[in-house]
Coordinates of C-alpha atoms in Angstrom, one line a residue:
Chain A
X27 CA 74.1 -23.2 -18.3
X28 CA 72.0 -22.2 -21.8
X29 CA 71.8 -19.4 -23.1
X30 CA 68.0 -19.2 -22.3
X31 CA 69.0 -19.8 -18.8
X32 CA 71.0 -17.1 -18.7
X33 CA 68.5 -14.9 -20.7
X34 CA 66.2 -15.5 -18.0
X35 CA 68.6 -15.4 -15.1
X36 CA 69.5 -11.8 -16.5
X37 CA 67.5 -10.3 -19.1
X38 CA 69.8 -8.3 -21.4
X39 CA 72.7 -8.9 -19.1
X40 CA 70.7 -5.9 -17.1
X41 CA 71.9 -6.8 -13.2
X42 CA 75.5 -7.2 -14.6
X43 CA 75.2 -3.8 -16.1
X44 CA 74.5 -2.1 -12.7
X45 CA 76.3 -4.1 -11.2
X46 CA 79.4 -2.5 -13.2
X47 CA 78.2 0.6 -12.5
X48 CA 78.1 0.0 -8.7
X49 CA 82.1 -0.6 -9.4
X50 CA 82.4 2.4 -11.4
X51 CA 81.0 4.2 -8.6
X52 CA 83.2 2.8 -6.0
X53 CA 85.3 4.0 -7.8
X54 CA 85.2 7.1 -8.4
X55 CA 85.1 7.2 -4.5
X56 CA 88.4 6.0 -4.2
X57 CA 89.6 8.5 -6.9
X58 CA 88.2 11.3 -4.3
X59 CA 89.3 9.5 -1.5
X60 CA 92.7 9.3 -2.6
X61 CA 92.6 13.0 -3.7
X62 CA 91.6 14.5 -0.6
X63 CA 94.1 11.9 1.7
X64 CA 96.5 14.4 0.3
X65 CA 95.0 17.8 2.3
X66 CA 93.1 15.7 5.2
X67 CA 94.5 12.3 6.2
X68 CA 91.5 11.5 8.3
X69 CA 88.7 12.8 5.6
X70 CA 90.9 11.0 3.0
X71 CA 90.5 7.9 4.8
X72 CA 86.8 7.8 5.5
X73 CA 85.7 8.6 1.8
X74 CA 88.2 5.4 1.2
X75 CA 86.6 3.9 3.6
X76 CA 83.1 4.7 1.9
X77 CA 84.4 3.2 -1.5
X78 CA 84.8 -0.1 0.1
X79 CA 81.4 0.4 1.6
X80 CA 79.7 1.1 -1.9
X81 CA 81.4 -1.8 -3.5
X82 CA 80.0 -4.2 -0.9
X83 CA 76.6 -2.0 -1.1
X84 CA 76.8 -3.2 -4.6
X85 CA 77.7 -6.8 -4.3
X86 CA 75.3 -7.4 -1.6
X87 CA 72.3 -6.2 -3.1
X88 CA 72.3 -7.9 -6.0
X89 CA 74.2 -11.8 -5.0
X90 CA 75.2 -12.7 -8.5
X91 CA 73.1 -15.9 -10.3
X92 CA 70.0 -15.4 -7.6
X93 CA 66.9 -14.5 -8.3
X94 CA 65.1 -11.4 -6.6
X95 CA 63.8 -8.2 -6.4
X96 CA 65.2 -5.3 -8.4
X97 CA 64.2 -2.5 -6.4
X98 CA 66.9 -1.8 -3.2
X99 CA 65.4 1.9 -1.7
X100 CA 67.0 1.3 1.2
X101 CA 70.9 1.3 -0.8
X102 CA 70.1 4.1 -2.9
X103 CA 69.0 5.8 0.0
X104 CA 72.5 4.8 1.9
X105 CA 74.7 6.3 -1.7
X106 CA 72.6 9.5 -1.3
X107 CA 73.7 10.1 2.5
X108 CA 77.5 8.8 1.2
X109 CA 77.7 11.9 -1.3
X110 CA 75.8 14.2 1.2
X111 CA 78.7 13.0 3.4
X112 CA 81.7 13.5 1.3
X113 CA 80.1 17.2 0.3
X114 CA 80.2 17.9 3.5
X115 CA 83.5 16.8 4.5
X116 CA 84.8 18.5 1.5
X117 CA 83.6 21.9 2.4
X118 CA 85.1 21.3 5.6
X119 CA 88.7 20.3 4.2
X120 CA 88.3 23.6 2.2
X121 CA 87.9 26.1 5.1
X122 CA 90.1 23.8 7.7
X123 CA 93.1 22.8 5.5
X124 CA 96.3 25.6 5.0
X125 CA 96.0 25.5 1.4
X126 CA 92.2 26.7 1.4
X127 CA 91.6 28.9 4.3
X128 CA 89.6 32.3 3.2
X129 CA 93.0 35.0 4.1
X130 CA 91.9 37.9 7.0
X131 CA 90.8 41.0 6.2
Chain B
X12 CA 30.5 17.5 1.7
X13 CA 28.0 15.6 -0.6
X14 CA 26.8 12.6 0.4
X15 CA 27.8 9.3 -1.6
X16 CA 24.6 6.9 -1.5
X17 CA 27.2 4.1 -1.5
X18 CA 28.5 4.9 1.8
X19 CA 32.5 5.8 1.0
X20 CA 34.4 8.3 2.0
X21 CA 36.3 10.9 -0.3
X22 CA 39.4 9.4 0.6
X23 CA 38.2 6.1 -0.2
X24 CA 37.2 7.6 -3.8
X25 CA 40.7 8.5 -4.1
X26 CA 42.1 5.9 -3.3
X27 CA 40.3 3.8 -5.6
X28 CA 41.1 5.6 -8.6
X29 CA 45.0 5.4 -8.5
X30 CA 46.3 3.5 -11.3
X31 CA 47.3 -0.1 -9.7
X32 CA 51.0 -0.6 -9.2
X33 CA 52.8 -3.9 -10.3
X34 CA 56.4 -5.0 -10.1
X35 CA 57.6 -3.5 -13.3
X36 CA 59.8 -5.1 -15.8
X37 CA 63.6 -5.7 -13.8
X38 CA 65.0 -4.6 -16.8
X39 CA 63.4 -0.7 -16.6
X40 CA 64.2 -1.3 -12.8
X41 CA 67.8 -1.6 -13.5
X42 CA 68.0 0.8 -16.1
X43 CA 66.8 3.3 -13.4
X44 CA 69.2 2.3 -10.8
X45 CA 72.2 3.0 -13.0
X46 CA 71.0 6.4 -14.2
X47 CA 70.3 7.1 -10.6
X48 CA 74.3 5.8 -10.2
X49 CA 75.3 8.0 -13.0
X50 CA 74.1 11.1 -11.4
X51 CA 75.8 10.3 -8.3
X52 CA 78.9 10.4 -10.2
X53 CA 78.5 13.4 -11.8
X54 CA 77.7 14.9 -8.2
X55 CA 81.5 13.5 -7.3
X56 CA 82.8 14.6 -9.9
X57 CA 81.1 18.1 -8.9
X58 CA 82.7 18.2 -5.6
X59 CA 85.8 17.1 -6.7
X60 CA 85.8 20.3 -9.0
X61 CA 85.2 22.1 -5.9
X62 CA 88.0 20.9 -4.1
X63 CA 90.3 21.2 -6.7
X64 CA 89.6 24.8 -7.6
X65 CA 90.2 25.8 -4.1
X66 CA 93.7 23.0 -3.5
X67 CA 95.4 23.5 -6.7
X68 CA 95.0 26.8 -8.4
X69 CA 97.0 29.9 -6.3
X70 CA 94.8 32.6 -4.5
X71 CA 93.2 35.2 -7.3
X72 CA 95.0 38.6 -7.0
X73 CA 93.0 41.1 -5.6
X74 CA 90.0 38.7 -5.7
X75 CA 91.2 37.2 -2.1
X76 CA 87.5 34.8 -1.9
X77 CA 87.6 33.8 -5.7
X78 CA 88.5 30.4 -5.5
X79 CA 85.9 29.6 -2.4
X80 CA 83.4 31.7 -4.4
X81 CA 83.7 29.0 -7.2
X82 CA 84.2 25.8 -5.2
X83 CA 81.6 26.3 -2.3
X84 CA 78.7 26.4 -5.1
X85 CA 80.0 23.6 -6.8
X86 CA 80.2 21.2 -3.3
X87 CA 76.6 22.3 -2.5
X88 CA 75.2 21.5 -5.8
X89 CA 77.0 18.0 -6.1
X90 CA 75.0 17.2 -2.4
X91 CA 72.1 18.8 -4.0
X92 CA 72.6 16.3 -7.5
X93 CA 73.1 13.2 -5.1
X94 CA 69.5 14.2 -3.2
X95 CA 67.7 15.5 -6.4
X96 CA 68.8 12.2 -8.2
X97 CA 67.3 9.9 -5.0
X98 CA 63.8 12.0 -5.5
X99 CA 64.2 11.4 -9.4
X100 CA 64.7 7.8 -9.1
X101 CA 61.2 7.6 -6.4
X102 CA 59.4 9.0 -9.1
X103 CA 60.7 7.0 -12.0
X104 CA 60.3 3.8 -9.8
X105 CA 56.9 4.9 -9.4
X106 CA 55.7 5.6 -12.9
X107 CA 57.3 2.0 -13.8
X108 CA 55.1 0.8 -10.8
X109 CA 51.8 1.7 -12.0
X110 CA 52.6 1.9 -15.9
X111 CA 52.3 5.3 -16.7
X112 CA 55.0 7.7 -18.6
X113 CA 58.1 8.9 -17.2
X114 CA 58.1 12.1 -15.7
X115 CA 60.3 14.8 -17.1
X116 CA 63.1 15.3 -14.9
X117 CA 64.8 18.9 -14.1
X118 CA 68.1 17.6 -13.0
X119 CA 69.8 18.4 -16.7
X120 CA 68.5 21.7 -17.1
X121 CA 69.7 22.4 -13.6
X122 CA 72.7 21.2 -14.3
X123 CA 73.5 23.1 -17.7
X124 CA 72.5 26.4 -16.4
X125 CA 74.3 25.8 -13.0
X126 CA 77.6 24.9 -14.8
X127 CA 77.0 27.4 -17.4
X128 CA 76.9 30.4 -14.5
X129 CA 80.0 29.3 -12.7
X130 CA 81.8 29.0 -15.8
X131 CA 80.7 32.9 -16.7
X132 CA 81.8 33.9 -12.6
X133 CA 85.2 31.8 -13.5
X134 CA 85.7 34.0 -16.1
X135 CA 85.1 37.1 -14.4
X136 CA 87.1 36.1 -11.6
X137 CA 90.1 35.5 -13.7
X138 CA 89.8 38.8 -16.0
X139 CA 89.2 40.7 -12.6
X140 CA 92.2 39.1 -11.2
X141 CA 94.2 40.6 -14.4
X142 CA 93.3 43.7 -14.2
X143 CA 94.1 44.3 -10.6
X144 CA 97.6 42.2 -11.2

């Protein structure tokens, strides 16, 4: 493969640019998945499991060396109801877990 | 209602003067995707603040809510970053579609002032916590 072919396979090395920061992403899922495995086991688990899940999300959306359309609504959509997720399941581990429950009057 | 000798409706009219839309260059789609990323991570990194304020620092003395007064704002806004970024990125893709200039976007002002005010409530949390120790 030329250069040129590559230019026009991805201009300015743009798709392998988001795809990286797909990864980072994923990865900063894990890193919160792993943090909260510590308080709550199960919420830990699912946020992992939602790492995995972006990764893929990633990968999938963008097959490396094919042509095709840039725009994925439908993923971005997906990552928004991810974080809405994990905010959610975060409050939860803060009132639920020993360490963070609000002390009685 | 006036009457249009052509025979169209408003609506028609309207629709016929929206700039056209085209697929915009991938490179400005892309570019939009990963700021639309990058803002998700900040709203992570948001609720992971949260969690940790309320996990790893001991209860305030005297101020028995002060760590849940911190971290509940700060989960709610990373939801709100994650959602606010999705709209952002609709109206980005959109102004790439038909050609015209970005639109500003709130989401860092937001941001500054939100982090700025929790900082200021972190600080009177702590000092009220010394006093009362």
């Amino acid at each position: 493969m030329t250069r040129e072919d590559m230019e026009d396979l991805d201009p300015g090395l743009a798709r392998e640019r988001t795809e990286l920061a797909w990864i980072r992403t994923a990865i900063s899922f894990g890193a919160l998945g792993g943090v909260v495995l510590k308080w709550s086991p199960v919420a830990g688990a699912v946020i992992l499991g939602m790492s995995a899940l972006v990764y893929l999300l990633g990968r999938l959306v963008r097959p490396a060396g094919r042509e095709g359309t840039a725009e994925h609504r439908g993923a971005l959509l997906l990552m928004t109801i991810a974080v809405t997720v994990v905010a959610l399941t975060a409050l939860t581990t803060i009132f639920v877990t020993p360490g963070g429950r609000l002390p009685l009057p | 209602m006036s009457a249009d000798p052509s025979g169209r409706s408003e609506a028609e009219d309207a629709a016929s003067q929206e700039p056209p839309e085209g697929e915009p260059d991938a490179r400005f789609t892309f570019a939009n995707e990963r700021t639309f990323l990058a803002w998700n991570r900040t709203a992570l990194a948001l609720i992971v603040a949260g969690l940790a304020i309320v996990q790893l620092l001991p209860p305030f003395t005297g101020v028995p809510a002060g760590r849940h007064m911190l971290a509940v704002p700060l989960i709610v806004f990373g939801a709100l970053v994650s959602i606010g970024s999705f709209v952002e990125w609709g109206r980005n893709q959109r102004a790439l579609r038909r050609g015209e200039p970005l639109p500003r976007s709130p989401l860092p002002r937001v941001l500054s002032i939100t982090v700025a005010v929790l900082a200021f409530v972190a600080v009177v949390v702590v000092l009220l916590s010394a006093v009362l120790e």
